[in-house]
Amino acid sequence: MRSQQAKRREGLQDRFGPEYDRAVDQHGDRKTAEKQLADTASRRDSIEVRPLQPAERERYSAEWTQVQADFVDSPTAATREADRLVQSVMRDRGYPVDDFETRSQMLAADHPEVVEHYRAAHAVGSRQDPVDTEELRQAFVHYRALFELLLDEGRDRMGDHTGTVPTPDRTDAMPADRTGAMPAD
């Protein structure tokens, strides 16, 4: 019979995926990392995150289309605007958006498969030193993957979601479950 500690660890590993290992590396020990992850999960579970209404999705999609078009002429400003747009979607869905660390923790609890991309994009977008266009392009791609996931998430409850989410590395779709595993036939 597995101990409660082993069950808790397994639950955290399942929920946080690669974020579990990141937390252990960051904190230097498993016990501290697990406490931080359990606290994050508890905070996330205490808030109500809602899907966007169709009109909200349409409005945000139109805003994204404009930001994406602006990237050609002003990649730095467009990348910052992409970050702002992600924050707006998060706020409207009910996520706390007070600071980047809180946003990334809440995303890690729900979307451990994309939160590292969010961190990478934010790091590029918030740098004060000059950033080359390729770095900005990659950051923008990361923002787009997160934006699309946040925008579309919850549509399945409304009956019009395909169950897939895009990722920065692929233009096709992947399963929307937490593990990233392909659904069984």
PDB file of C-alpha atoms in Angstrom:
ATOM      1  CA  MET A   1       0.000   0.000   0.000  1.00  0.00           C
ATOM      2  CA  ARG A   2       1.342   3.411  -0.959  1.00  0.00           C
ATOM      3  CA  SER A   3       1.798   6.047   1.696  1.00  0.00           C
ATOM      4  CA  GLN A   4      -0.141   9.300   1.740  1.00  0.00           C
ATOM      5  CA  GLN A   5       3.100  11.099   0.923  1.00  0.00           C
ATOM      6  CA  ALA A   6       3.625   8.935  -2.171  1.00  0.00           C
ATOM      7  CA  LYS A   7       0.031   9.542  -3.296  1.00  0.00           C
ATOM      8  CA  ARG A   8       0.439  13.277  -2.774  1.00  0.00           C
ATOM      9  CA  ARG A   9       3.708  13.284  -4.730  1.00  0.00           C
ATOM     10  CA  GLU A  10       2.111  11.333  -7.576  1.00  0.00           C
ATOM     11  CA  GLY A  11      -0.854  13.708  -7.633  1.00  0.00           C
ATOM     12  CA  LEU A  12       1.447  16.730  -7.828  1.00  0.00           C
ATOM     13  CA  GLN A  13       3.545  15.096 -10.552  1.00  0.00           C
ATOM     14  CA  ASP A  14       0.408  14.306 -12.557  1.00  0.00           C
ATOM     15  CA  ARG A  15      -1.005  17.788 -12.198  1.00  0.00           C
ATOM     16  CA  PHE A  16       2.171  19.790 -12.722  1.00  0.00           C
ATOM     17  CA  GLY A  17       4.060  17.541 -15.144  1.00  0.00           C
ATOM     18  CA  PRO A  18       7.409  19.149 -16.033  1.00  0.00           C
ATOM     19  CA  GLU A  19       6.708  21.935 -13.539  1.00  0.00           C
ATOM     20  CA  TYR A  20       7.168  19.408 -10.729  1.00  0.00           C
ATOM     21  CA  ASP A  21      10.784  18.775 -11.746  1.00  0.00           C
ATOM     22  CA  ARG A  22      11.359  22.492 -12.299  1.00  0.00           C
ATOM     23  CA  ALA A  23      10.138  23.248  -8.768  1.00  0.00           C
ATOM     24  CA  VAL A  24      12.382  20.565  -7.259  1.00  0.00           C
ATOM     25  CA  ASP A  25      15.367  21.977  -9.156  1.00  0.00           C
ATOM     26  CA  GLN A  26      14.475  25.541  -8.200  1.00  0.00           C
ATOM     27  CA  HIS A  27      13.967  24.835  -4.486  1.00  0.00           C
ATOM     28  CA  GLY A  28      16.765  22.307  -4.146  1.00  0.00           C
ATOM     29  CA  ASP A  29      14.692  19.759  -2.267  1.00  0.00           C
ATOM     30  CA  ARG A  30      11.563  17.777  -2.923  1.00  0.00           C
ATOM     31  CA  LYS A  31       9.749  18.619   0.329  1.00  0.00           C
ATOM     32  CA  THR A  32       9.950  22.405  -0.168  1.00  0.00           C
ATOM     33  CA  ALA A  33       8.986  22.072  -3.834  1.00  0.00           C
ATOM     34  CA  GLU A  34       6.001  19.889  -3.014  1.00  0.00           C
ATOM     35  CA  LYS A  35       4.799  22.338  -0.373  1.00  0.00           C
ATOM     36  CA  GLN A  36       5.031  25.204  -2.876  1.00  0.00           C
ATOM     37  CA  LEU A  37       3.213  23.193  -5.565  1.00  0.00           C
ATOM     38  CA  ALA A  38       0.517  22.080  -3.125  1.00  0.00           C
ATOM     39  CA  ASP A  39       0.034  25.722  -2.077  1.00  0.00           C
ATOM     40  CA  THR A  40      -0.198  26.757  -5.733  1.00  0.00           C
ATOM     41  CA  ALA A  41      -2.745  24.016  -6.462  1.00  0.00           C
ATOM     42  CA  SER A  42      -4.796  25.041  -3.440  1.00  0.00           C
ATOM     43  CA  ARG A  43      -4.788  28.728  -4.449  1.00  0.00           C
ATOM     44  CA  ARG A  44      -5.712  27.842  -8.029  1.00  0.00           C
ATOM     45  CA  ASP A  45      -8.505  25.527  -6.932  1.00  0.00           C
ATOM     46  CA  SER A  46      -9.964  28.280  -4.747  1.00  0.00           C
ATOM     47  CA  ILE A  47     -10.642  30.571  -7.711  1.00  0.00           C
ATOM     48  CA  GLU A  48     -13.299  30.143 -10.342  1.00  0.00           C
ATOM     49  CA  VAL A  49     -11.932  30.213 -13.877  1.00  0.00           C
ATOM     50  CA  ARG A  50     -14.610  30.497 -16.515  1.00  0.00           C
ATOM     51  CA  PRO A  51     -14.626  30.004 -20.268  1.00  0.00           C
ATOM     52  CA  LEU A  52     -15.011  33.093 -22.419  1.00  0.00           C
ATOM     53  CA  GLN A  53     -18.330  33.819 -24.045  1.00  0.00           C
ATOM     54  CA  PRO A  54     -18.425  33.637 -27.868  1.00  0.00           C
ATOM     55  CA  ALA A  55     -18.541  37.451 -28.199  1.00  0.00           C
ATOM     56  CA  GLU A  56     -15.510  37.788 -25.930  1.00  0.00           C
ATOM     57  CA  ARG A  57     -13.588  35.203 -27.975  1.00  0.00           C
ATOM     58  CA  GLU A  58     -14.462  37.073 -31.177  1.00  0.00           C
ATOM     59  CA  ARG A  59     -13.308  40.399 -29.756  1.00  0.00           C
ATOM     60  CA  TYR A  60     -10.045  38.929 -28.496  1.00  0.00           C
ATOM     61  CA  SER A  61      -9.465  37.109 -31.796  1.00  0.00           C
ATOM     62  CA  ALA A  62      -9.851  40.391 -33.664  1.00  0.00           C
ATOM     63  CA  GLU A  63      -7.430  42.100 -31.273  1.00  0.00           C
ATOM     64  CA  TRP A  64      -4.910  39.272 -31.764  1.00  0.00           C
ATOM     65  CA  THR A  65      -5.198  39.540 -35.539  1.00  0.00           C
ATOM     66  CA  GLN A  66      -4.304  43.233 -35.285  1.00  0.00           C
ATOM     67  CA  VAL A  67      -1.386  42.605 -32.910  1.00  0.00           C
ATOM     68  CA  GLN A  68      -0.072  39.913 -35.232  1.00  0.00           C
ATOM     69  CA  ALA A  69      -0.291  42.281 -38.213  1.00  0.00           C
ATOM     70  CA  ASP A  70       1.545  44.955 -36.199  1.00  0.00           C
ATOM     71  CA  PHE A  71       4.448  42.564 -35.595  1.00  0.00           C
ATOM     72  CA  VAL A  72       5.792  43.177 -39.112  1.00  0.00           C
ATOM     73  CA  ASP A  73       6.353  46.897 -38.535  1.00  0.00           C
ATOM     74  CA  SER A  74       6.969  46.916 -34.791  1.00  0.00           C
ATOM     75  CA  PRO A  75       7.962  43.521 -33.375  1.00  0.00           C
ATOM     76  CA  THR A  76       8.942  44.829 -29.929  1.00  0.00           C
ATOM     77  CA  ALA A  77       5.678  46.715 -29.384  1.00  0.00           C
ATOM     78  CA  ALA A  78       3.622  43.826 -30.794  1.00  0.00           C
ATOM     79  CA  THR A  79       5.322  41.359 -28.452  1.00  0.00           C
ATOM     80  CA  ARG A  80       4.553  43.580 -25.459  1.00  0.00           C
ATOM     81  CA  GLU A  81       0.977  43.910 -26.697  1.00  0.00           C
ATOM     82  CA  ALA A  82       0.734  40.107 -26.999  1.00  0.00           C
ATOM     83  CA  ASP A  83       1.730  39.852 -23.337  1.00  0.00           C
ATOM     84  CA  ARG A  84      -0.896  42.445 -22.400  1.00  0.00           C
ATOM     85  CA  LEU A  85      -3.524  40.585 -24.406  1.00  0.00           C
ATOM     86  CA  VAL A  86      -2.713  37.279 -22.668  1.00  0.00           C
ATOM     87  CA  GLN A  87      -3.082  39.057 -19.324  1.00  0.00           C
ATOM     88  CA  SER A  88      -6.450  40.500 -20.381  1.00  0.00           C
ATOM     89  CA  VAL A  89      -7.776  37.090 -21.380  1.00  0.00           C
ATOM     90  CA  MET A  90      -6.544  35.632 -18.091  1.00  0.00           C
ATOM     91  CA  ARG A  91      -8.219  38.439 -16.123  1.00  0.00           C
ATOM     92  CA  ASP A  92     -11.522  38.013 -17.967  1.00  0.00           C
ATOM     93  CA  ARG A  93     -11.429  34.277 -17.356  1.00  0.00           C
ATOM     94  CA  GLY A  94     -10.920  34.822 -13.612  1.00  0.00           C
ATOM     95  CA  TYR A  95      -7.214  34.205 -13.131  1.00  0.00           C
ATOM     96  CA  PRO A  96      -5.388  36.526 -10.740  1.00  0.00           C
ATOM     97  CA  VAL A  97      -3.059  38.715 -12.809  1.00  0.00           C
ATOM     98  CA  ASP A  98      -1.385  40.890 -10.182  1.00  0.00           C
ATOM     99  CA  ASP A  99       2.150  39.902 -11.106  1.00  0.00           C
ATOM    100  CA  PHE A 100       3.979  37.617 -13.482  1.00  0.00           C
ATOM    101  CA  GLU A 101       4.910  35.041 -10.827  1.00  0.00           C
ATOM    102  CA  THR A 102       1.270  34.616  -9.784  1.00  0.00           C
ATOM    103  CA  ARG A 103       0.147  34.343 -13.411  1.00  0.00           C
ATOM    104  CA  SER A 104       2.768  31.726 -14.210  1.00  0.00           C
ATOM    105  CA  GLN A 105       1.953  29.701 -11.073  1.00  0.00           C
ATOM    106  CA  MET A 106      -1.771  29.649 -11.854  1.00  0.00           C
ATOM    107  CA  LEU A 107      -1.031  28.650 -15.449  1.00  0.00           C
ATOM    108  CA  ALA A 108       1.310  25.919 -14.201  1.00  0.00           C
ATOM    109  CA  ALA A 109      -1.543  24.463 -12.155  1.00  0.00           C
ATOM    110  CA  ASP A 110      -3.801  24.322 -15.218  1.00  0.00           C
ATOM    111  CA  HIS A 111      -1.432  24.161 -18.187  1.00  0.00           C
ATOM    112  CA  PRO A 112       1.971  22.804 -17.224  1.00  0.00           C
ATOM    113  CA  GLU A 113       2.595  21.957 -20.878  1.00  0.00           C
ATOM    114  CA  VAL A 114       2.694  25.639 -21.925  1.00  0.00           C
ATOM    115  CA  VAL A 115       3.769  27.611 -18.871  1.00  0.00           C
ATOM    116  CA  GLU A 116       7.469  27.302 -19.695  1.00  0.00           C
ATOM    117  CA  HIS A 117       6.740  28.841 -23.078  1.00  0.00           C
ATOM    118  CA  TYR A 118       4.986  31.695 -21.279  1.00  0.00           C
ATOM    119  CA  ARG A 119       8.025  32.228 -19.082  1.00  0.00           C
ATOM    120  CA  ALA A 120      10.335  32.257 -22.095  1.00  0.00           C
ATOM    121  CA  ALA A 121       8.134  34.716 -23.984  1.00  0.00           C
ATOM    122  CA  HIS A 122       7.811  36.999 -20.986  1.00  0.00           C
ATOM    123  CA  ALA A 123      11.577  36.982 -20.417  1.00  0.00           C
ATOM    124  CA  VAL A 124      12.184  38.133 -23.983  1.00  0.00           C
ATOM    125  CA  GLY A 125       9.355  40.663 -23.955  1.00  0.00           C
ATOM    126  CA  SER A 126      10.432  42.267 -20.691  1.00  0.00           C
ATOM    127  CA  ARG A 127      14.141  42.600 -21.454  1.00  0.00           C
ATOM    128  CA  GLN A 128      15.543  46.111 -21.410  1.00  0.00           C
ATOM    129  CA  ASP A 129      18.486  45.381 -23.692  1.00  0.00           C
ATOM    130  CA  PRO A 130      18.003  45.104 -27.457  1.00  0.00           C
ATOM    131  CA  VAL A 131      16.342  41.898 -28.607  1.00  0.00           C
ATOM    132  CA  ASP A 132      16.762  40.601 -32.125  1.00  0.00           C
ATOM    133  CA  THR A 133      13.759  39.999 -34.332  1.00  0.00           C
ATOM    134  CA  GLU A 134      14.119  36.216 -34.248  1.00  0.00           C
ATOM    135  CA  GLU A 135      13.928  36.186 -30.441  1.00  0.00           C
ATOM    136  CA  LEU A 136      10.854  38.402 -30.622  1.00  0.00           C
ATOM    137  CA  ARG A 137       9.297  36.147 -33.243  1.00  0.00           C
ATOM    138  CA  GLN A 138       9.823  33.089 -31.055  1.00  0.00           C
ATOM    139  CA  ALA A 139       8.382  34.906 -28.029  1.00  0.00           C
ATOM    140  CA  PHE A 140       5.394  35.920 -30.127  1.00  0.00           C
ATOM    141  CA  VAL A 141       4.840  32.301 -31.196  1.00  0.00           C
ATOM    142  CA  HIS A 142       4.874  31.273 -27.526  1.00  0.00           C
ATOM    143  CA  TYR A 143       2.365  33.976 -26.656  1.00  0.00           C
ATOM    144  CA  ARG A 144       0.146  32.875 -29.528  1.00  0.00           C
ATOM    145  CA  ALA A 145       0.054  29.268 -28.314  1.00  0.00           C
ATOM    146  CA  LEU A 146      -0.935  30.357 -24.813  1.00  0.00           C
ATOM    147  CA  PHE A 147      -3.415  32.918 -26.133  1.00  0.00           C
ATOM    148  CA  GLU A 148      -5.148  30.329 -28.322  1.00  0.00           C
ATOM    149  CA  LEU A 149      -5.302  27.824 -25.489  1.00  0.00           C
ATOM    150  CA  LEU A 150      -6.782  30.388 -23.089  1.00  0.00           C
ATOM    151  CA  LEU A 151      -9.180  31.679 -25.705  1.00  0.00           C
ATOM    152  CA  ASP A 152     -10.533  28.286 -26.737  1.00  0.00           C
ATOM    153  CA  GLU A 153     -10.458  26.495 -23.403  1.00  0.00           C
ATOM    154  CA  GLY A 154     -13.932  25.776 -22.129  1.00  0.00           C
ATOM    155  CA  ARG A 155     -15.562  25.800 -25.553  1.00  0.00           C
ATOM    156  CA  ASP A 156     -16.144  22.047 -25.218  1.00  0.00           C
ATOM    157  CA  ARG A 157     -18.623  22.809 -22.428  1.00  0.00           C
ATOM    158  CA  MET A 158     -20.436  24.984 -24.940  1.00  0.00           C
ATOM    159  CA  GLY A 159     -20.419  22.241 -27.538  1.00  0.00           C
ATOM    160  CA  ASP A 160     -18.042  23.688 -30.131  1.00  0.00           C
ATOM    161  CA  HIS A 161     -14.525  22.657 -29.113  1.00  0.00           C
ATOM    162  CA  THR A 162     -12.442  20.101 -30.943  1.00  0.00           C
ATOM    163  CA  GLY A 163     -10.461  19.034 -27.875  1.00  0.00           C
ATOM    164  CA  THR A 164      -7.108  20.104 -29.287  1.00  0.00           C
ATOM    165  CA  VAL A 165      -4.735  22.932 -28.541  1.00  0.00           C
ATOM    166  CA  PRO A 166      -1.913  24.323 -30.637  1.00  0.00           C
ATOM    167  CA  THR A 167       1.635  24.397 -29.333  1.00  0.00           C
ATOM    168  CA  PRO A 168       4.507  26.661 -30.267  1.00  0.00           C
ATOM    169  CA  ASP A 169       6.445  23.799 -31.805  1.00  0.00           C
ATOM    170  CA  ARG A 170       3.689  22.426 -33.994  1.00  0.00           C
ATOM    171  CA  THR A 171       1.140  24.039 -36.244  1.00  0.00           C
ATOM    172  CA  ASP A 172      -1.124  21.031 -36.046  1.00  0.00           C
ATOM    173  CA  ALA A 173      -3.015  20.182 -32.872  1.00  0.00           C
ATOM    174  CA  MET A 174      -2.251  18.143 -29.783  1.00  0.00           C
ATOM    175  CA  PRO A 175      -4.557  16.662 -27.160  1.00  0.00           C
ATOM    176  CA  ALA A 176      -5.806  19.115 -24.570  1.00  0.00           C
ATOM    177  CA  ASP A 177      -5.307  16.817 -21.578  1.00  0.00           C
ATOM    178  CA  ARG A 178      -2.724  17.605 -18.895  1.00  0.00           C
ATOM    179  CA  THR A 179      -0.366  14.794 -19.815  1.00  0.00           C
ATOM    180  CA  GLY A 180      -0.147  15.523 -23.537  1.00  0.00           C
ATOM    181  CA  ALA A 181      -0.855  11.850 -24.202  1.00  0.00           C
ATOM    182  CA  MET A 182      -2.695  10.905 -27.344  1.00  0.00           C
ATOM    183  CA  PRO A 183      -6.238   9.707 -26.693  1.00  0.00           C
ATOM    184  CA  ALA A 184      -6.760   5.968 -26.870  1.00  0.00           C
ATOM    185  CA  ASP A 185      -8.627   4.589 -29.860  1.00  0.00           C
TER     186      ASP A 185
END
